[in-house]
Short mmCIF file of C-alpha atoms in Angstrom, two decimals:
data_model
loop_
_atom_site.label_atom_id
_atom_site.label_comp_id
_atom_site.label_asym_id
_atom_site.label_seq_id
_atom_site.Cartn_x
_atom_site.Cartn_y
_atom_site.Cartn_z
CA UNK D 8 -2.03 -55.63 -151.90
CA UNK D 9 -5.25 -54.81 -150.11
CA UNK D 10 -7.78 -57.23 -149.16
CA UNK D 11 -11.49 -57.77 -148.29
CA UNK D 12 -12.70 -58.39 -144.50
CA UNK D 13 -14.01 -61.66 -143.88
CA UNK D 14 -15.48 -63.18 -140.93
CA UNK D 15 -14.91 -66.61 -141.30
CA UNK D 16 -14.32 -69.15 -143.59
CA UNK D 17 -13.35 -72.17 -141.00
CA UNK D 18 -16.58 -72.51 -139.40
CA UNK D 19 -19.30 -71.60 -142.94
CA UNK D 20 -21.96 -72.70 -140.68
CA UNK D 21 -22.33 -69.94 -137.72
CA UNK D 22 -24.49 -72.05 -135.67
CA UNK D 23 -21.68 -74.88 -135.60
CA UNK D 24 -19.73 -72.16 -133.42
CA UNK D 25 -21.20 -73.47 -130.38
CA UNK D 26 -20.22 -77.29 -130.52
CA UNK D 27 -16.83 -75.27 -130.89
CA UNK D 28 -17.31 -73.36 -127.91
CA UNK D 29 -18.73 -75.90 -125.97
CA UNK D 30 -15.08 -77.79 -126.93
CA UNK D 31 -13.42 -75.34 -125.33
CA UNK D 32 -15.18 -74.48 -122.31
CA UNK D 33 -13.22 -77.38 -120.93
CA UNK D 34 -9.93 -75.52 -121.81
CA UNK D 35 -11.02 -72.80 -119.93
CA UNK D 36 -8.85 -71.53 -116.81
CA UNK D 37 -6.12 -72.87 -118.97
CA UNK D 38 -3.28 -71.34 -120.92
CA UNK D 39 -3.71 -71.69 -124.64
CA UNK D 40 0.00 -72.73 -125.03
CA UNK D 41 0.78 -75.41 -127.62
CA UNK D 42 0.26 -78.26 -126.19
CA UNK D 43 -3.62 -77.17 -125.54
CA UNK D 44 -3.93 -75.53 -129.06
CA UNK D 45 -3.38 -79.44 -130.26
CA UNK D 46 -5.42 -80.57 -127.56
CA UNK D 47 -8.23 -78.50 -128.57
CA UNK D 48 -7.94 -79.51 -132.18
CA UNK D 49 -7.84 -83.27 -131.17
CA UNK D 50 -10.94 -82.78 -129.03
CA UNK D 51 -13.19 -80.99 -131.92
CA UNK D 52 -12.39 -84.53 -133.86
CA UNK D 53 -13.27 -86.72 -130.92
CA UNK D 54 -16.97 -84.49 -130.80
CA UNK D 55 -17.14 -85.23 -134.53
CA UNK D 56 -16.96 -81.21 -134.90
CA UNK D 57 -13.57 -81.52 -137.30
CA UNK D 58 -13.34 -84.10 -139.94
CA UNK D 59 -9.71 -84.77 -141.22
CA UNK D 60 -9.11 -85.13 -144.98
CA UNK D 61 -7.14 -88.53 -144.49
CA UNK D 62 -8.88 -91.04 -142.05
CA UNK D 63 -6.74 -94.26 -141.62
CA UNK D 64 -8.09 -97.66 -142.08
CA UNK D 65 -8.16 -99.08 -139.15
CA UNK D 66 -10.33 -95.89 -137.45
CA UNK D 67 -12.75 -95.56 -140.85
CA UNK D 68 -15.28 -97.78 -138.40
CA UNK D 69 -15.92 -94.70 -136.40
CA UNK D 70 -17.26 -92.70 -139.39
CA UNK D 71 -19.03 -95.49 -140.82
CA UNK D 72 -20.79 -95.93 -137.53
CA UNK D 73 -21.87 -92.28 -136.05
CA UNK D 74 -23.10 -93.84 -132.94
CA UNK D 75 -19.80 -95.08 -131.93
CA UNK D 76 -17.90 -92.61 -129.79
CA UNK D 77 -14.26 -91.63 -130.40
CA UNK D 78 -11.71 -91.58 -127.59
CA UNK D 79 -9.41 -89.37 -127.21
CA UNK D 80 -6.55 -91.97 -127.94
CA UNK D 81 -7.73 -92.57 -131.47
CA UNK D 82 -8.68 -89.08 -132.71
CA UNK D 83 -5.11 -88.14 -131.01
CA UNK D 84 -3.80 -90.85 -133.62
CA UNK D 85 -5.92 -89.67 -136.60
CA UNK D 86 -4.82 -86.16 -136.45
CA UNK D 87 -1.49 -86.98 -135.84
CA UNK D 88 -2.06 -89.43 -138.90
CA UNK D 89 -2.25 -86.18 -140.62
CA UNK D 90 1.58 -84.78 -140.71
CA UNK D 91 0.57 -81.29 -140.68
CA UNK D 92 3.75 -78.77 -141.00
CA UNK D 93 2.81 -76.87 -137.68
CA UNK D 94 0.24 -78.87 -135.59
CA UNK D 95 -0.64 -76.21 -133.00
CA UNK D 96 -1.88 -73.61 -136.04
CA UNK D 97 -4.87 -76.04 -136.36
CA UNK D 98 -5.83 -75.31 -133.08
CA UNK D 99 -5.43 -71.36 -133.87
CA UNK D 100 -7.16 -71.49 -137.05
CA UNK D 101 -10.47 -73.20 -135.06
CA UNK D 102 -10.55 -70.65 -132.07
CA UNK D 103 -10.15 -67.55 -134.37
CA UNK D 104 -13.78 -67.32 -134.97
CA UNK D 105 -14.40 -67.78 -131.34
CA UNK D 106 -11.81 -65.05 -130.69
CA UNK D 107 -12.94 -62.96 -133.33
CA UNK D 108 -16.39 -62.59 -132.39
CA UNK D 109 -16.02 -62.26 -129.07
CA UNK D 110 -17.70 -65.64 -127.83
CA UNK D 111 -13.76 -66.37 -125.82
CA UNK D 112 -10.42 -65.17 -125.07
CA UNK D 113 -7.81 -67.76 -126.11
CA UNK D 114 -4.38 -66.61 -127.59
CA UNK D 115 -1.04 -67.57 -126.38
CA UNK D 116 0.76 -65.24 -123.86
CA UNK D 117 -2.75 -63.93 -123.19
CA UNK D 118 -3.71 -65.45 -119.72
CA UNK D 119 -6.10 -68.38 -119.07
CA UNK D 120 -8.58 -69.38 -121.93
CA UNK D 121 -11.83 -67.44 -120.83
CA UNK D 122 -15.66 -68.10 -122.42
CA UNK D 123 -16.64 -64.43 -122.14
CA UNK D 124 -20.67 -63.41 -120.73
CA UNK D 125 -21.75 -63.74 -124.62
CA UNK D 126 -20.04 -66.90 -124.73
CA UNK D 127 -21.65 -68.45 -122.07
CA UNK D 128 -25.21 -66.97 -123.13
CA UNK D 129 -24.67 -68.60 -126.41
CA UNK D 130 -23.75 -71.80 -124.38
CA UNK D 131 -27.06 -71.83 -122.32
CA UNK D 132 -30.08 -73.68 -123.22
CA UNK D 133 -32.70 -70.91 -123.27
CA UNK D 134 -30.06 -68.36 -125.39
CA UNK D 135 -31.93 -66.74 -128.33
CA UNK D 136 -29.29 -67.06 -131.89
CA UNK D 137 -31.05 -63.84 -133.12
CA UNK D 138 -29.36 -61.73 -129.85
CA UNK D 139 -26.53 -63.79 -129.25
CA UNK D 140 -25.35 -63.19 -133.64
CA UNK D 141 -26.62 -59.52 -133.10
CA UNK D 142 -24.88 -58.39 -129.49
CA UNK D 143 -21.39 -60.33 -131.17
CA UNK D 144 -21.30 -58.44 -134.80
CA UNK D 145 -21.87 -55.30 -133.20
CA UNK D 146 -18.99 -55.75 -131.74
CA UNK D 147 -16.61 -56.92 -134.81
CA UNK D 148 -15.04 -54.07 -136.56
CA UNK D 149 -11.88 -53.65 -138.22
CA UNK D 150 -9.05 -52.49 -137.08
CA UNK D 151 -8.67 -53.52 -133.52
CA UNK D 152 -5.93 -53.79 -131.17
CA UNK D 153 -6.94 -57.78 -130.85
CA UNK D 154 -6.14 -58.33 -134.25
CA UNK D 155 -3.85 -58.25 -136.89
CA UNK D 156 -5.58 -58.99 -140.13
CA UNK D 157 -6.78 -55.25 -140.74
CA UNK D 158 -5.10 -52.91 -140.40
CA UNK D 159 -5.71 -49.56 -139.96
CA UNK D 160 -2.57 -48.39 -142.27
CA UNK D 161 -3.73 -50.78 -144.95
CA UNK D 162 -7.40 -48.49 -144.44
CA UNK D 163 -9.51 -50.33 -142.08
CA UNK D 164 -12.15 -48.30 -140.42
CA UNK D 165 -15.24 -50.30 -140.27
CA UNK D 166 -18.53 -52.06 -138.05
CA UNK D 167 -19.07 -54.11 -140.93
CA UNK D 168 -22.76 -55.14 -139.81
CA UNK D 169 -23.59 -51.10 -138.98
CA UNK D 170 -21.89 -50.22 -142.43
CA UNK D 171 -24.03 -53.04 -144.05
CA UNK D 172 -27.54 -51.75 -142.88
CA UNK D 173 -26.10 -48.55 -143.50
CA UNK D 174 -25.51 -48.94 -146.93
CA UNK D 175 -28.75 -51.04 -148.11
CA UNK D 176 -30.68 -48.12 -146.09
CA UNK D 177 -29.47 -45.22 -148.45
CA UNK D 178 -29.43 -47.34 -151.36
CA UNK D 179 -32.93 -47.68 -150.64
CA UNK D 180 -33.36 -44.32 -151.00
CA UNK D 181 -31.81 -43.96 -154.40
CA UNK D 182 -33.17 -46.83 -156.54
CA UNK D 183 -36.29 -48.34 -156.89
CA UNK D 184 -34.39 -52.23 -156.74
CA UNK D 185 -34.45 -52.43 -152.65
CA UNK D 186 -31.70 -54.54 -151.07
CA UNK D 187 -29.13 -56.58 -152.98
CA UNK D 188 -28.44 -59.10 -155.25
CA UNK D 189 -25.98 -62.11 -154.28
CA UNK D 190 -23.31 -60.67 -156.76
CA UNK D 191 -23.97 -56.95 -154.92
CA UNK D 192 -23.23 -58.58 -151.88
CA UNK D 193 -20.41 -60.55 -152.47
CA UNK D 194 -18.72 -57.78 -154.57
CA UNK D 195 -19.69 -54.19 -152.65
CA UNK D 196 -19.59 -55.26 -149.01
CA UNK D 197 -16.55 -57.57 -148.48
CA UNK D 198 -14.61 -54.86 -150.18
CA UNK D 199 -16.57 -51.93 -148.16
CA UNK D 200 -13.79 -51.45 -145.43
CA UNK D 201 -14.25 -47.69 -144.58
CA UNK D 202 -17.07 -46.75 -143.18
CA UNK D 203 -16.56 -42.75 -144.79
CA UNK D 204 -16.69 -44.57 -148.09
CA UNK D 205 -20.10 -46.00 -148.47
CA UNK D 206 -21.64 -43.02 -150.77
CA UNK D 207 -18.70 -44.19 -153.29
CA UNK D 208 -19.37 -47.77 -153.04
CA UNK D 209 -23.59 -46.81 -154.05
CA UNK D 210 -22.31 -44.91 -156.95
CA UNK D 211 -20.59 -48.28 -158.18
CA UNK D 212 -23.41 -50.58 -157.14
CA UNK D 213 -25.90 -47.86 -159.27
CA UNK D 214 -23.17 -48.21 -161.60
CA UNK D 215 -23.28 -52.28 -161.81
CA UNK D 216 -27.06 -51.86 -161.88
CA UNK D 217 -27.36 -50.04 -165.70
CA UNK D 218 -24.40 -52.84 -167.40
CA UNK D 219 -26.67 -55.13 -169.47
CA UNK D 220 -25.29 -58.07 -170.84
CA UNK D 221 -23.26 -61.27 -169.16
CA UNK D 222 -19.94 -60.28 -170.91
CA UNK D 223 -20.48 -56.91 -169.80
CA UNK D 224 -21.11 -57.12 -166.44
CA UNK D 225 -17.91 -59.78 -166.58
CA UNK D 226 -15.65 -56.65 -167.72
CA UNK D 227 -16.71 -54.44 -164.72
CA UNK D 228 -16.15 -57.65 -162.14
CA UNK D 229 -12.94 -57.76 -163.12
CA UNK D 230 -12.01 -54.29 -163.68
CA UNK D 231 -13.67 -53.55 -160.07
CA UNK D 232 -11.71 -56.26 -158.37
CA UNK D 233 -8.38 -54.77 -160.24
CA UNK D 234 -8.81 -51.10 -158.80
CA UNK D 235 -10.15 -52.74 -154.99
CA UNK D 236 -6.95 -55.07 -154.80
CA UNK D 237 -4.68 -52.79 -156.71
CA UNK D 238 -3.02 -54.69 -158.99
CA UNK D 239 -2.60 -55.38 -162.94
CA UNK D 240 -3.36 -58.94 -163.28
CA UNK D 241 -6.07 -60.03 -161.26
CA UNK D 242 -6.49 -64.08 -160.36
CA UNK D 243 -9.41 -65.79 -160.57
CA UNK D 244 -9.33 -66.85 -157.16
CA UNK D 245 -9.03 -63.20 -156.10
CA UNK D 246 -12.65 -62.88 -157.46
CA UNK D 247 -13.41 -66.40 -155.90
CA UNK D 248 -12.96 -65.32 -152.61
CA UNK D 249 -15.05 -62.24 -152.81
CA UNK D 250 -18.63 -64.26 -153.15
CA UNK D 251 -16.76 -66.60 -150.40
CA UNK D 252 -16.58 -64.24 -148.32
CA UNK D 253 -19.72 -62.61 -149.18
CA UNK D 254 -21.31 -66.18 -148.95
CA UNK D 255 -20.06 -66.75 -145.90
CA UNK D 256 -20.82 -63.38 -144.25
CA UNK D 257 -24.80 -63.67 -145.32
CA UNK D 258 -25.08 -66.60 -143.07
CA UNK D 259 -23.88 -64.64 -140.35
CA UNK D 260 -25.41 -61.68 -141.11
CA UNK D 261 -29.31 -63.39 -141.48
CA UNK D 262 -28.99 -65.08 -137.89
CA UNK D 263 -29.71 -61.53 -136.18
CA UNK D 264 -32.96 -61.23 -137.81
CA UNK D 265 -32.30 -57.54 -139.39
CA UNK D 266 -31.74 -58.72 -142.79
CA UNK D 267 -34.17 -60.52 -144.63
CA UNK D 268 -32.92 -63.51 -146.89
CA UNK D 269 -34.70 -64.39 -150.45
CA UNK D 270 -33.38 -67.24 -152.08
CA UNK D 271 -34.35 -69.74 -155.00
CA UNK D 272 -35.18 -73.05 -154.39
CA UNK D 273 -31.42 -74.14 -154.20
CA UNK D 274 -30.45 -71.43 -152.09
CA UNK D 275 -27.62 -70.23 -154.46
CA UNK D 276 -29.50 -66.93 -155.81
CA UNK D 277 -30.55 -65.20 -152.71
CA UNK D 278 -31.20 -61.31 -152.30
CA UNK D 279 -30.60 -59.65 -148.97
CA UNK D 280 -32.85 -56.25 -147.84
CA UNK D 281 -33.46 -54.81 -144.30
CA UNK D 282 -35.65 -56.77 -142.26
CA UNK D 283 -39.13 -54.48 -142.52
CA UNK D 284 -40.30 -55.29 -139.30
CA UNK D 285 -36.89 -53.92 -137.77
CA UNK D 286 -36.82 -50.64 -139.14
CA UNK D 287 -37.63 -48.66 -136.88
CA UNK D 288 -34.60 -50.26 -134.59
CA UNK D 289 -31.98 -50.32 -137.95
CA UNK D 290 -32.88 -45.98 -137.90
CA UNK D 291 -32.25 -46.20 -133.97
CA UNK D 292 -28.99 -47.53 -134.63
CA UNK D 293 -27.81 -45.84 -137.97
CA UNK D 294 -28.99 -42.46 -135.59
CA UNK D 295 -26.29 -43.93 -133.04
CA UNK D 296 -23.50 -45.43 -135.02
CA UNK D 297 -21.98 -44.22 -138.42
CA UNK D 298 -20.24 -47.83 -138.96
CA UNK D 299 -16.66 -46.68 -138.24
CA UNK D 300 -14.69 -48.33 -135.63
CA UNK D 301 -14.30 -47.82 -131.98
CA UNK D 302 -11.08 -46.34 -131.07
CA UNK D 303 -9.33 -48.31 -128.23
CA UNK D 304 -6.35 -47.28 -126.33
CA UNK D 305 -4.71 -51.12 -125.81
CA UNK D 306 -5.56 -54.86 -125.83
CA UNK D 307 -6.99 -55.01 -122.64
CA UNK D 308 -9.23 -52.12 -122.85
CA UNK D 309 -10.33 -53.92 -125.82
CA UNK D 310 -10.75 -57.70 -124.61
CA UNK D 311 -12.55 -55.47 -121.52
CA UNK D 312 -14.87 -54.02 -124.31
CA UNK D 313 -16.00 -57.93 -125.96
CA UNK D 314 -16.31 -59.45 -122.83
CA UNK D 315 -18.96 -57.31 -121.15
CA UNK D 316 -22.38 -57.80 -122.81
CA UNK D 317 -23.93 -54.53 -122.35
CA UNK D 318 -21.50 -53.19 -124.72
CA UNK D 319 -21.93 -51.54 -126.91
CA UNK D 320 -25.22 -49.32 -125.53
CA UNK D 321 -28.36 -50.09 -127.44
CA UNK D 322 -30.75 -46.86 -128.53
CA UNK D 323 -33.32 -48.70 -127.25
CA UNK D 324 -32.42 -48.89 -124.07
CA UNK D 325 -33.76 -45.70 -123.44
CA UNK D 326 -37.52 -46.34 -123.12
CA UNK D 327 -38.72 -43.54 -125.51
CA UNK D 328 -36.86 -45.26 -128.50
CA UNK D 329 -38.16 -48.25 -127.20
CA UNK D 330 -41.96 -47.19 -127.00
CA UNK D 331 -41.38 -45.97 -130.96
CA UNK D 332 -40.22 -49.22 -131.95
CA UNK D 333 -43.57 -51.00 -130.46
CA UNK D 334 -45.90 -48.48 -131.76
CA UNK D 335 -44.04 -49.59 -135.34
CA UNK D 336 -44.34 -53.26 -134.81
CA UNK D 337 -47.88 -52.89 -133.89
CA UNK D 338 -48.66 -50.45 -136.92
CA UNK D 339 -46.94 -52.87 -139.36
CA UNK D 340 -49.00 -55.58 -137.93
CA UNK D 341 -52.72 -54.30 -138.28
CA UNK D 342 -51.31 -53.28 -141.96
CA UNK D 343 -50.16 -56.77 -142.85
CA UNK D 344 -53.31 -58.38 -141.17
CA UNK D 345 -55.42 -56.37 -143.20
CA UNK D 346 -53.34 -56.45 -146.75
CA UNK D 347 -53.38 -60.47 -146.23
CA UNK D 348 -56.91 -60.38 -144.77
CA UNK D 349 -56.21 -62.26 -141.79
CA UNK D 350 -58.74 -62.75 -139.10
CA UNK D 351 -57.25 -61.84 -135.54
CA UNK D 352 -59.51 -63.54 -132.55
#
């Protein structure tokens, strides 16, 4: 059965990721054998980063009191307290986003645990959240020698944050509604995973766009998510997971300042558009990259690739692109300062 990307649904809170790197910047020089994968799970608890479901008694104290600090001892105890089935995948599970987005290197059989140069910016006091998000989903795309989840057989061929900007900029183009609506989101991009395919995936969102009616729109969720996972029966968690995921991804997605958020006082209807005073760079880059995946020979070539953090090459690095984008900012300025009427000393 085929399945949507996702980035990550352990950590739903991107900016959390550094308290988890920070964790395991004292791993580092280390193998990530077993023994460590615990360890690191046991020391996200003792930082108050992980919270167990089942807290005994006689440590409920330390989450009544947040000041109190946790040793090691008794957050060993509380997550062995837990029974799980296979104690090391917890420590897996918690690094995968690290892994994934190219903040460390830490897999079994893979050498010592290494914080990579993004990593370590992210780590720093004076590192900027907008770059640090932006420089690390550049570099996530699907497939990759790294990783196993997808696949290139199962149709894989994607820069999920190139294909995203990608596909909002020639929707633009072709309906007057700009950007997307949460349930565009959560439904067209988690299950966008080929790049070639975005001019299909439009047609459906244009499609979406003209059903009127709750019960209506209802019919072509669930006929949608029936072709994308191809299958008869469709679960209702199957749909679940797409606005998850979707969820889950705008939070990432909003941190590099190229998308711009609207949401409703509760923050549960949002709509996400290109950022207007990053256009000119979001055309520099859609010049540059189509949104399909880098092709890489073998694991190390790859892990060589996320760990240096001039990769990949930005179109503004050449100063003519660079001049063009300040010319826009400053244009986009003097027009906002005199639509709002502001009064510039």
């Amino acid at each position: 059965m085929r399945k949507p990307w996702s980035i990550s649904t352990t950590v739903r809170n991107p900016e959390r990721l550094r308290g988890f790197l920070k964790v395991l910047k004292k791993l580092e020089g280390q193998n990530f054998t077993k023994e460590n994968q615990i360890k690191y799970q046991i020391l996200l608890i003792k930082e108050r980063l992980y919270k167990p479901n089942n807290i005994p008694q006689k440590y409920q104290k330390y989450y009544d009191d947040p000041t109190l600090e946790i040793p090691f001892s008794v957050a060993k105890g509380i997550f062995e307290y837990q029974n799980y089935e296979d104690p090391p995948m917890r420590g897996r599970q918690s690094v995968n986003p690290l892994n994934k987005l190219g903040f460390a290197i830490a897999r079994e059989g893979y050498g010592p645990i290494k914080i990579t140069e993004l990593g370590n910016l992210f780590l720093r006091g004076d590192y900027d959240i907008s770059f640090v998000f932006f420089k690390s989903l550049l570099k996530l795309q699907f497939p990759n020698p790294w990783s196993k989840d997808f696949s290139g057989k199962h149709g894989f061929d994607i820069i999920p944050f190139i294909a995203t900007l990608k596909l909002i900029w020639e929707l633009n183009k072709k309906s007057k509604v700009k950007g997307l609506s949460r349930d565009e989101f959560c439904l067209f991009i988690p299950t966008l995973i080929n790049a070639e395919r975005i001019p299909e995936q439009i047609k459906k969102i244009l499609a979406y766009r003209k059903i009127s009616g709750k019960a209506n729109k209802r019919r072509f969720i669930v006929r949608f998510a029936k072709k994308f996972y191809g299958t008869l029966d469709i679960p209702e968690k199957k749909i679940n997971n797409l606005f998850d995921y979707g969820d889950n991804t705008m939070r990432y997605f909003r941190l590099t300042r190229y998308f711009r958020i609207e949401t409703d006082p509760l923050g549960y209807h949002w709509r996400i558009d290109l950022e207007p005073s990053r256009i000119t760079e979001i055309g520099q880059l859609l010049s540059k990259y189509d949104g399909t995946a880098f092709k890489f020979k073998d694991i190390p070539e790859y892990l060589d690739y996320i760990s240096d953090i001039n990769k990949p090459t930005l179109p503004w690095e050449e100063l003519n692109n660079l001049k063009n984008i300040a010319i826009n900012l400053r244009e986009l300025i003097i027009k906002t300062q005199k639509k709002e009427k502001i009064i510039l000393s």
